PDB file of C-alpha atoms in Angstrom:
ATOM      1  CA  UNK A   1       0.000   0.000   0.000  1.00 55.00           C
ATOM      2  CA  UNK A   2       1.504   3.321  -1.022  1.00 58.00           C
ATOM      3  CA  UNK A   3       1.462   6.339   1.237  1.00 64.00           C
ATOM      4  CA  UNK A   4       2.605   9.375  -0.653  1.00 60.00           C
ATOM      5  CA  UNK A   5       0.782  12.281   0.914  1.00 74.00           C
ATOM      6  CA  UNK A   6       2.345  15.350   2.456  1.00 87.00           C
ATOM      7  CA  UNK A   7       2.791  15.784   6.178  1.00 91.00           C
ATOM      8  CA  UNK A   8       1.092  19.176   6.014  1.00 92.00           C
ATOM      9  CA  UNK A   9      -2.198  17.336   5.412  1.00 96.00           C
ATOM     10  CA  UNK A  10      -2.051  15.870   8.903  1.00 97.00           C
ATOM     11  CA  UNK A  11      -2.452  16.910  12.491  1.00 98.00           C
ATOM     12  CA  UNK A  12      -1.417  14.413  15.162  1.00 98.00           C
ATOM     13  CA  UNK A  13      -2.776  13.439  18.548  1.00 98.00           C
ATOM     14  CA  UNK A  14      -0.701  13.928  21.684  1.00 99.00           C
ATOM     15  CA  UNK A  15      -2.021  10.505  22.782  1.00 98.00           C
ATOM     16  CA  UNK A  16       0.766   8.993  20.667  1.00 98.00           C
ATOM     17  CA  UNK A  17       3.084  10.420  23.337  1.00 98.00           C
ATOM     18  CA  UNK A  18       0.889   9.666  26.337  1.00 98.00           C
ATOM     19  CA  UNK A  19       3.867   8.712  28.522  1.00 98.00           C
ATOM     20  CA  UNK A  20       5.322  12.200  28.149  1.00 98.00           C
ATOM     21  CA  UNK A  21       4.057  15.228  30.043  1.00 98.00           C
ATOM     22  CA  UNK A  22       2.186  17.511  27.665  1.00 98.00           C
ATOM     23  CA  UNK A  23       4.990  20.085  27.594  1.00 98.00           C
ATOM     24  CA  UNK A  24       7.494  17.427  26.478  1.00 98.00           C
ATOM     25  CA  UNK A  25       5.015  15.914  24.017  1.00 98.00           C
ATOM     26  CA  UNK A  26       4.408  19.275  22.321  1.00 98.00           C
ATOM     27  CA  UNK A  27       8.127  19.992  22.085  1.00 98.00           C
ATOM     28  CA  UNK A  28       8.701  16.549  20.565  1.00 98.00           C
ATOM     29  CA  UNK A  29       5.891  16.833  18.015  1.00 98.00           C
ATOM     30  CA  UNK A  30       7.094  20.289  17.035  1.00 98.00           C
ATOM     31  CA  UNK A  31      10.594  18.917  16.459  1.00 98.00           C
ATOM     32  CA  UNK A  32       9.071  16.411  14.019  1.00 97.00           C
ATOM     33  CA  UNK A  33       7.389  19.172  12.052  1.00 96.00           C
ATOM     34  CA  UNK A  34       3.828  18.999  13.386  1.00 97.00           C
ATOM     35  CA  UNK A  35       2.227  22.399  13.862  1.00 97.00           C
ATOM     36  CA  UNK A  36      -1.355  21.288  14.482  1.00 98.00           C
ATOM     37  CA  UNK A  37      -2.317  18.830  17.214  1.00 98.00           C
ATOM     38  CA  UNK A  38      -5.293  17.132  18.763  1.00 99.00           C
ATOM     39  CA  UNK A  39      -4.614  17.322  22.481  1.00 99.00           C
ATOM     40  CA  UNK A  40      -5.606  14.248  24.456  1.00 98.00           C
ATOM     41  CA  UNK A  41      -7.768  15.094  27.462  1.00 98.00           C
ATOM     42  CA  UNK A  42      -8.454  11.575  28.676  1.00 98.00           C
ATOM     43  CA  UNK A  43      -6.465  10.445  31.742  1.00 96.00           C
ATOM     44  CA  UNK A  44      -3.350  12.419  30.707  1.00 98.00           C
ATOM     45  CA  UNK A  45      -2.385  15.820  29.238  1.00 98.00           C
ATOM     46  CA  UNK A  46      -5.435  18.121  29.410  1.00 98.00           C
ATOM     47  CA  UNK A  47      -7.795  15.856  31.316  1.00 98.00           C
ATOM     48  CA  UNK A  48      -9.656  18.174  33.713  1.00 98.00           C
ATOM     49  CA  UNK A  49      -9.232  15.536  36.418  1.00 96.00           C
ATOM     50  CA  UNK A  50      -5.461  16.224  36.255  1.00 94.00           C
ATOM     51  CA  UNK A  51      -5.892  19.972  36.947  1.00 96.00           C
ATOM     52  CA  UNK A  52      -3.814  21.037  33.916  1.00 98.00           C
ATOM     53  CA  UNK A  53      -2.205  24.455  33.617  1.00 97.00           C
ATOM     54  CA  UNK A  54      -3.999  25.892  30.578  1.00 98.00           C
ATOM     55  CA  UNK A  55      -2.136  29.211  30.658  1.00 98.00           C
ATOM     56  CA  UNK A  56       1.191  27.392  30.516  1.00 98.00           C
ATOM     57  CA  UNK A  57       0.014  25.248  27.591  1.00 98.00           C
ATOM     58  CA  UNK A  58      -1.284  28.296  25.756  1.00 98.00           C
ATOM     59  CA  UNK A  59       2.052  30.077  26.186  1.00 98.00           C
ATOM     60  CA  UNK A  60       4.001  27.061  24.927  1.00 98.00           C
ATOM     61  CA  UNK A  61       1.788  26.650  21.871  1.00 98.00           C
ATOM     62  CA  UNK A  62       2.269  30.324  21.022  1.00 98.00           C
ATOM     63  CA  UNK A  63       6.024  30.087  21.474  1.00 98.00           C
ATOM     64  CA  UNK A  64       6.238  27.023  19.213  1.00 98.00           C
ATOM     65  CA  UNK A  65       3.876  28.435  16.604  1.00 98.00           C
ATOM     66  CA  UNK A  66       1.524  25.466  17.075  1.00 98.00           C
ATOM     67  CA  UNK A  67      -2.261  25.342  16.871  1.00 98.00           C
ATOM     68  CA  UNK A  68      -4.842  23.094  18.492  1.00 98.00           C
ATOM     69  CA  UNK A  69      -6.889  21.237  15.898  1.00 98.00           C
ATOM     70  CA  UNK A  70      -9.166  19.758  18.568  1.00 98.00           C
ATOM     71  CA  UNK A  71      -9.340  18.316  22.059  1.00 98.00           C
ATOM     72  CA  UNK A  72     -10.338  14.715  22.665  1.00 98.00           C
ATOM     73  CA  UNK A  73     -12.803  14.706  25.561  1.00 98.00           C
ATOM     74  CA  UNK A  74     -12.410  12.295  28.501  1.00 98.00           C
ATOM     75  CA  UNK A  75     -14.249   8.999  28.139  1.00 96.00           C
ATOM     76  CA  UNK A  76     -12.804   6.399  30.549  1.00 94.00           C
ATOM     77  CA  UNK A  77     -11.023   5.646  33.823  1.00 93.00           C
ATOM     78  CA  UNK A  78     -13.660   7.115  36.109  1.00 90.00           C
ATOM     79  CA  UNK A  79     -12.392   6.173  39.558  1.00 86.00           C
ATOM     80  CA  UNK A  80     -15.001   5.957  42.314  1.00 85.00           C
ATOM     81  CA  UNK A  81     -17.789   7.489  40.183  1.00 86.00           C
ATOM     82  CA  UNK A  82     -21.026   8.754  41.738  1.00 89.00           C
ATOM     83  CA  UNK A  83     -23.585   6.064  42.451  1.00 92.00           C
ATOM     84  CA  UNK A  84     -26.443   5.847  39.982  1.00 90.00           C
ATOM     85  CA  UNK A  85     -26.545   6.321  36.220  1.00 88.00           C
ATOM     86  CA  UNK A  86     -27.957   9.854  36.357  1.00 91.00           C
ATOM     87  CA  UNK A  87     -25.380  11.082  38.858  1.00 95.00           C
ATOM     88  CA  UNK A  88     -22.584   9.431  36.866  1.00 93.00           C
ATOM     89  CA  UNK A  89     -23.838  11.063  33.669  1.00 94.00           C
ATOM     90  CA  UNK A  90     -23.927  14.489  35.329  1.00 95.00           C
ATOM     91  CA  UNK A  91     -20.377  13.948  36.554  1.00 95.00           C
ATOM     92  CA  UNK A  92     -19.173  13.114  33.045  1.00 96.00           C
ATOM     93  CA  UNK A  93     -20.980  16.124  31.601  1.00 97.00           C
ATOM     94  CA  UNK A  94     -19.247  18.449  34.070  1.00 97.00           C
ATOM     95  CA  UNK A  95     -15.841  17.093  33.071  1.00 97.00           C
ATOM     96  CA  UNK A  96     -16.552  17.423  29.340  1.00 98.00           C
ATOM     97  CA  UNK A  97     -17.753  20.994  29.864  1.00 98.00           C
ATOM     98  CA  UNK A  98     -14.362  21.830  31.362  1.00 98.00           C
ATOM     99  CA  UNK A  99     -12.739  20.316  28.268  1.00 98.00           C
ATOM    100  CA  UNK A 100     -14.868  22.598  26.109  1.00 98.00           C
ATOM    101  CA  UNK A 101     -13.673  25.562  28.163  1.00 98.00           C
ATOM    102  CA  UNK A 102     -10.066  24.473  27.593  1.00 98.00           C
ATOM    103  CA  UNK A 103     -10.661  24.210  23.839  1.00 98.00           C
ATOM    104  CA  UNK A 104     -12.053  27.730  23.761  1.00 98.00           C
ATOM    105  CA  UNK A 105      -9.131  29.109  25.796  1.00 98.00           C
ATOM    106  CA  UNK A 106      -6.636  27.449  23.448  1.00 98.00           C
ATOM    107  CA  UNK A 107      -8.301  28.772  20.305  1.00 98.00           C
ATOM    108  CA  UNK A 108      -9.729  25.452  19.112  1.00 98.00           C
ATOM    109  CA  UNK A 109     -13.278  25.202  17.817  1.00 98.00           C
ATOM    110  CA  UNK A 110     -13.681  21.432  18.182  1.00 98.00           C
ATOM    111  CA  UNK A 111     -13.836  18.622  20.703  1.00 98.00           C
ATOM    112  CA  UNK A 112     -14.170  14.939  19.838  1.00 98.00           C
ATOM    113  CA  UNK A 113     -16.715  13.114  21.986  1.00 98.00           C
ATOM    114  CA  UNK A 114     -17.605   9.479  22.625  1.00 97.00           C
ATOM    115  CA  UNK A 115     -21.362   9.170  23.131  1.00 95.00           C
ATOM    116  CA  UNK A 116     -20.737   5.740  24.674  1.00 92.00           C
ATOM    117  CA  UNK A 117     -17.713   3.765  25.833  1.00 90.00           C
ATOM    118  CA  UNK A 118     -17.384   0.102  24.979  1.00 83.00           C
ATOM    119  CA  UNK A 119     -15.837  -0.747  28.362  1.00 84.00           C
ATOM    120  CA  UNK A 120     -17.343   1.598  30.948  1.00 87.00           C
ATOM    121  CA  UNK A 121     -20.776   2.781  29.815  1.00 87.00           C
ATOM    122  CA  UNK A 122     -22.293   1.042  26.836  1.00 85.00           C
ATOM    123  CA  UNK A 123     -26.015   1.660  26.558  1.00 87.00           C
ATOM    124  CA  UNK A 124     -28.921  -0.284  25.129  1.00 85.00           C
ATOM    125  CA  UNK A 125     -31.798   1.233  23.189  1.00 87.00           C
ATOM    126  CA  UNK A 126     -33.806   1.621  26.387  1.00 89.00           C
ATOM    127  CA  UNK A 127     -31.210   4.199  27.497  1.00 90.00           C
ATOM    128  CA  UNK A 128     -31.454   6.249  24.317  1.00 94.00           C
ATOM    129  CA  UNK A 129     -33.056   9.272  25.980  1.00 95.00           C
ATOM    130  CA  UNK A 130     -30.314   9.327  28.631  1.00 94.00           C
ATOM    131  CA  UNK A 131     -27.632   9.326  25.940  1.00 95.00           C
ATOM    132  CA  UNK A 132     -29.489  12.024  24.010  1.00 97.00           C
ATOM    133  CA  UNK A 133     -29.619  14.130  27.162  1.00 96.00           C
ATOM    134  CA  UNK A 134     -25.868  13.667  27.604  1.00 97.00           C
ATOM    135  CA  UNK A 135     -24.991  14.577  24.032  1.00 98.00           C
ATOM    136  CA  UNK A 136     -27.541  17.372  23.830  1.00 98.00           C
ATOM    137  CA  UNK A 137     -26.438  19.151  26.983  1.00 98.00           C
ATOM    138  CA  UNK A 138     -22.786  19.023  25.923  1.00 98.00           C
ATOM    139  CA  UNK A 139     -23.565  20.262  22.396  1.00 98.00           C
ATOM    140  CA  UNK A 140     -25.688  23.131  23.742  1.00 98.00           C
ATOM    141  CA  UNK A 141     -22.966  24.186  26.173  1.00 98.00           C
ATOM    142  CA  UNK A 142     -20.301  24.042  23.449  1.00 98.00           C
ATOM    143  CA  UNK A 143     -22.389  26.118  21.037  1.00 98.00           C
ATOM    144  CA  UNK A 144     -22.358  29.068  23.439  1.00 98.00           C
ATOM    145  CA  UNK A 145     -18.603  29.456  22.953  1.00 98.00           C
ATOM    146  CA  UNK A 146     -18.487  28.458  19.287  1.00 98.00           C
ATOM    147  CA  UNK A 147     -16.942  25.047  19.951  1.00 98.00           C
ATOM    148  CA  UNK A 148     -18.219  22.218  17.757  1.00 98.00           C
ATOM    149  CA  UNK A 149     -18.832  18.723  19.163  1.00 98.00           C
ATOM    150  CA  UNK A 150     -17.751  15.930  16.791  1.00 98.00           C
ATOM    151  CA  UNK A 151     -19.131  12.508  17.779  1.00 98.00           C
ATOM    152  CA  UNK A 152     -16.896   9.554  17.007  1.00 98.00           C
ATOM    153  CA  UNK A 153     -17.848   6.079  15.819  1.00 97.00           C
ATOM    154  CA  UNK A 154     -17.083   3.528  18.560  1.00 94.00           C
ATOM    155  CA  UNK A 155     -16.574  -0.267  18.284  1.00 91.00           C
ATOM    156  CA  UNK A 156     -19.380  -2.209  19.896  1.00 79.00           C
ATOM    157  CA  UNK A 157     -18.997  -4.202  23.088  1.00 68.00           C
ATOM    158  CA  UNK A 158     -20.655  -7.501  23.890  1.00 64.00           C
ATOM    159  CA  UNK A 159     -24.303  -6.490  24.268  1.00 62.00           C
ATOM    160  CA  UNK A 160     -26.456  -7.426  21.300  1.00 65.00           C
ATOM    161  CA  UNK A 161     -29.013  -4.709  22.069  1.00 74.00           C
ATOM    162  CA  UNK A 162     -26.601  -1.833  22.691  1.00 80.00           C
ATOM    163  CA  UNK A 163     -26.731   1.379  20.707  1.00 87.00           C
ATOM    164  CA  UNK A 164     -25.098   0.977  17.312  1.00 88.00           C
ATOM    165  CA  UNK A 165     -22.481   3.693  17.024  1.00 93.00           C
ATOM    166  CA  UNK A 166     -21.710   3.888  13.333  1.00 96.00           C
ATOM    167  CA  UNK A 167     -21.831   7.479  12.121  1.00 98.00           C
ATOM    168  CA  UNK A 168     -24.891   6.675  10.036  1.00 97.00           C
ATOM    169  CA  UNK A 169     -26.786   5.454  13.081  1.00 95.00           C
ATOM    170  CA  UNK A 170     -25.575   8.232  15.354  1.00 96.00           C
ATOM    171  CA  UNK A 171     -26.750  10.805  12.835  1.00 97.00           C
ATOM    172  CA  UNK A 172     -30.196   9.222  12.955  1.00 96.00           C
ATOM    173  CA  UNK A 173     -30.153   9.282  16.762  1.00 95.00           C
ATOM    174  CA  UNK A 174     -28.472  12.625  17.476  1.00 97.00           C
ATOM    175  CA  UNK A 175     -28.558  14.581  14.219  1.00 96.00           C
ATOM    176  CA  UNK A 176     -31.085  17.062  15.587  1.00 98.00           C
ATOM    177  CA  UNK A 177     -28.862  18.013  18.541  1.00 98.00           C
ATOM    178  CA  UNK A 178     -26.455  20.245  16.634  1.00 97.00           C
ATOM    179  CA  UNK A 179     -23.507  17.850  16.595  1.00 98.00           C
ATOM    180  CA  UNK A 180     -21.000  17.042  13.852  1.00 98.00           C
ATOM    181  CA  UNK A 181     -18.992  13.846  13.341  1.00 98.00           C
ATOM    182  CA  UNK A 182     -15.522  12.300  13.523  1.00 98.00           C
ATOM    183  CA  UNK A 183     -14.830   9.214  11.409  1.00 98.00           C
ATOM    184  CA  UNK A 184     -12.323   6.941  13.113  1.00 98.00           C
ATOM    185  CA  UNK A 185     -11.397   4.664  10.236  1.00 98.00           C
ATOM    186  CA  UNK A 186      -9.971   1.924  12.455  1.00 98.00           C
ATOM    187  CA  UNK A 187     -13.238   1.786  14.383  1.00 97.00           C
ATOM    188  CA  UNK A 188     -15.200   1.650  11.127  1.00 98.00           C
ATOM    189  CA  UNK A 189     -13.528  -1.680  10.322  1.00 97.00           C
ATOM    190  CA  UNK A 190     -14.356  -3.118  13.736  1.00 95.00           C
ATOM    191  CA  UNK A 191     -17.973  -2.001  13.426  1.00 94.00           C
ATOM    192  CA  UNK A 192     -18.221  -3.835  10.101  1.00 94.00           C
ATOM    193  CA  UNK A 193     -19.445  -0.633   8.468  1.00 96.00           C
ATOM    194  CA  UNK A 194     -18.925   0.514   4.897  1.00 97.00           C
ATOM    195  CA  UNK A 195     -16.487   3.436   4.696  1.00 97.00           C
ATOM    196  CA  UNK A 196     -18.109   5.153   1.760  1.00 97.00           C
ATOM    197  CA  UNK A 197     -21.618   4.792   3.166  1.00 98.00           C
ATOM    198  CA  UNK A 198     -20.433   6.250   6.471  1.00 98.00           C
ATOM    199  CA  UNK A 199     -18.836   9.223   4.735  1.00 98.00           C
ATOM    200  CA  UNK A 200     -21.839   9.867   2.507  1.00 98.00           C
ATOM    201  CA  UNK A 201     -24.383   9.420   5.304  1.00 98.00           C
ATOM    202  CA  UNK A 202     -23.141  12.417   7.295  1.00 98.00           C
ATOM    203  CA  UNK A 203     -21.962  14.515   4.345  1.00 97.00           C
ATOM    204  CA  UNK A 204     -20.643  17.961   5.231  1.00 97.00           C
ATOM    205  CA  UNK A 205     -21.239  17.277   8.923  1.00 98.00           C
ATOM    206  CA  UNK A 206     -18.134  15.057   8.830  1.00 98.00           C
ATOM    207  CA  UNK A 207     -15.564  17.560  10.100  1.00 98.00           C
ATOM    208  CA  UNK A 208     -12.639  15.468  11.325  1.00 98.00           C
ATOM    209  CA  UNK A 209     -11.001  12.053  10.989  1.00 98.00           C
ATOM    210  CA  UNK A 210      -8.875   9.747  13.127  1.00 98.00           C
ATOM    211  CA  UNK A 211      -6.393   7.936  10.903  1.00 98.00           C
ATOM    212  CA  UNK A 212      -4.790   4.623  11.852  1.00 98.00           C
ATOM    213  CA  UNK A 213      -5.010   0.993  10.769  1.00 98.00           C
ATOM    214  CA  UNK A 214      -5.527  -2.537  12.083  1.00 98.00           C
ATOM    215  CA  UNK A 215      -5.917  -6.089  10.823  1.00 98.00           C
ATOM    216  CA  UNK A 216      -9.653  -6.328  11.362  1.00 96.00           C
ATOM    217  CA  UNK A 217      -9.877  -7.909  14.797  1.00 94.00           C
ATOM    218  CA  UNK A 218      -8.688  -5.376  17.390  1.00 95.00           C
ATOM    219  CA  UNK A 219      -8.267  -1.622  17.809  1.00 96.00           C
ATOM    220  CA  UNK A 220      -4.508  -1.599  17.312  1.00 98.00           C
ATOM    221  CA  UNK A 221      -3.973   1.969  16.086  1.00 98.00           C
ATOM    222  CA  UNK A 222      -1.187   0.931  13.735  1.00 98.00           C
ATOM    223  CA  UNK A 223       0.375   3.179  11.101  1.00 97.00           C
ATOM    224  CA  UNK A 224      -1.868   3.956   8.097  1.00 96.00           C
ATOM    225  CA  UNK A 225       0.016   1.548   5.804  1.00 94.00           C
ATOM    226  CA  UNK A 226      -0.148  -1.410   8.229  1.00 96.00           C
ATOM    227  CA  UNK A 227      -3.481  -3.215   8.052  1.00 97.00           C
ATOM    228  CA  UNK A 228      -6.605  -3.954   6.058  1.00 98.00           C
ATOM    229  CA  UNK A 229      -7.649  -0.336   5.424  1.00 97.00           C
ATOM    230  CA  UNK A 230      -6.772   1.160   2.049  1.00 96.00           C
ATOM    231  CA  UNK A 231      -6.203   4.654   3.387  1.00 95.00           C
ATOM    232  CA  UNK A 232      -4.927   6.136   0.094  1.00 94.00           C
ATOM    233  CA  UNK A 233      -8.227   5.270  -1.612  1.00 95.00           C
ATOM    234  CA  UNK A 234     -10.261   6.662   1.271  1.00 96.00           C
ATOM    235  CA  UNK A 235      -8.092   9.775   1.333  1.00 96.00           C
ATOM    236  CA  UNK A 236      -8.775  10.445  -2.333  1.00 95.00           C
ATOM    237  CA  UNK A 237     -12.506   9.816  -1.936  1.00 97.00           C
ATOM    238  CA  UNK A 238     -12.763  12.281   0.938  1.00 97.00           C
ATOM    239  CA  UNK A 239     -10.729  14.941  -0.835  1.00 96.00           C
ATOM    240  CA  UNK A 240     -12.771  14.515  -4.007  1.00 96.00           C
ATOM    241  CA  UNK A 241     -15.921  15.096  -1.968  1.00 96.00           C
ATOM    242  CA  UNK A 242     -14.513  18.473  -0.970  1.00 96.00           C
ATOM    243  CA  UNK A 243     -13.040  17.931   2.516  1.00 97.00           C
ATOM    244  CA  UNK A 244     -10.223  20.459   2.965  1.00 95.00           C
ATOM    245  CA  UNK A 245      -9.315  19.995   6.623  1.00 95.00           C
ATOM    246  CA  UNK A 246      -6.437  18.132   8.196  1.00 97.00           C
ATOM    247  CA  UNK A 247      -6.595  14.448   9.046  1.00 98.00           C
ATOM    248  CA  UNK A 248      -5.598  13.514  12.601  1.00 98.00           C
ATOM    249  CA  UNK A 249      -3.050  10.722  12.949  1.00 98.00           C
ATOM    250  CA  UNK A 250      -4.099   8.673  15.993  1.00 98.00           C
ATOM    251  CA  UNK A 251      -1.271   6.143  16.236  1.00 98.00           C
ATOM    252  CA  UNK A 252      -0.492   4.083  19.331  1.00 98.00           C
ATOM    253  CA  UNK A 253       2.971   5.038  20.483  1.00 98.00           C
ATOM    254  CA  UNK A 254       3.764   1.983  22.556  1.00 97.00           C
ATOM    255  CA  UNK A 255       4.418   1.224  26.228  1.00 97.00           C
ATOM    256  CA  UNK A 256       7.099   3.832  26.962  1.00 98.00           C
ATOM    257  CA  UNK A 257       8.825   7.000  25.782  1.00 98.00           C
ATOM    258  CA  UNK A 258      11.408   5.128  23.715  1.00 98.00           C
ATOM    259  CA  UNK A 259       8.767   3.318  21.685  1.00 98.00           C
ATOM    260  CA  UNK A 260       6.813   6.548  21.262  1.00 98.00           C
ATOM    261  CA  UNK A 261       9.825   8.305  19.762  1.00 97.00           C
ATOM    262  CA  UNK A 262      10.387   5.301  17.513  1.00 98.00           C
ATOM    263  CA  UNK A 263       6.809   5.527  16.236  1.00 98.00           C
ATOM    264  CA  UNK A 264       7.312   9.186  15.310  1.00 98.00           C
ATOM    265  CA  UNK A 265      10.396   8.226  13.299  1.00 97.00           C
ATOM    266  CA  UNK A 266       8.404   5.517  11.519  1.00 96.00           C
ATOM    267  CA  UNK A 267       5.636   7.999  10.737  1.00 95.00           C
ATOM    268  CA  UNK A 268       8.244  10.405   9.348  1.00 94.00           C
ATOM    269  CA  UNK A 269       9.445   7.718   6.949  1.00 93.00           C
ATOM    270  CA  UNK A 270       5.916   7.361   5.541  1.00 90.00           C
ATOM    271  CA  UNK A 271       6.145  10.856   4.155  1.00 87.00           C
TER     272      UNK A 271
END
């Protein structure tokens, strides 16, 4: 599979460098030529539960000449959550609202949101109104500061009656709530969905992408040329439809800083 596109077409997630403090991760990504980043706000980096220093991050981004493409909202690792689904949902909403505030402060107009999580809070159809309340309240809050919520497609868990989280289905469920969409192409494979149908089903509401690859059985987040996904063909299809934004590389960096740096070198060789 060829991969001949220019690095300037891509932003990159700081999750690739999750073992580095955010300051070190930004310095490292800048040294590899990335000027636009999706900052990870789940468990590390700008997770509100970590009490991050937003002013310090803003100053560093300005000094490096970097921009924030988007923030990825928290979605897992809720330790000792409030008892009861409603209380837990309110707790998650409060944390995501802080992430929206961070995005606004850093000059980004987008957060990526999981409506469900395959490990911690999958929902069945009987919980649809609760999920709509969650998504709707977050989208309404974000709209007040001009931040757009992009809902991501999520691989299903083990429940046969759980909400199907392809983009096509999420548009049918949440399309009236003022949200946009993020196509995670690795997740699309695991959902057994058709790439082109997913892209066409949400049209111009598809505002961002997570780019990685796998071999069809697990969410490996490999490099774009390593797996069953023909990213060059998808890339051309999306561009031909008129998408002009940057694609976000969401590559797993490995278990430590050394492997993370190695992954960046491997990504560099793709270009």
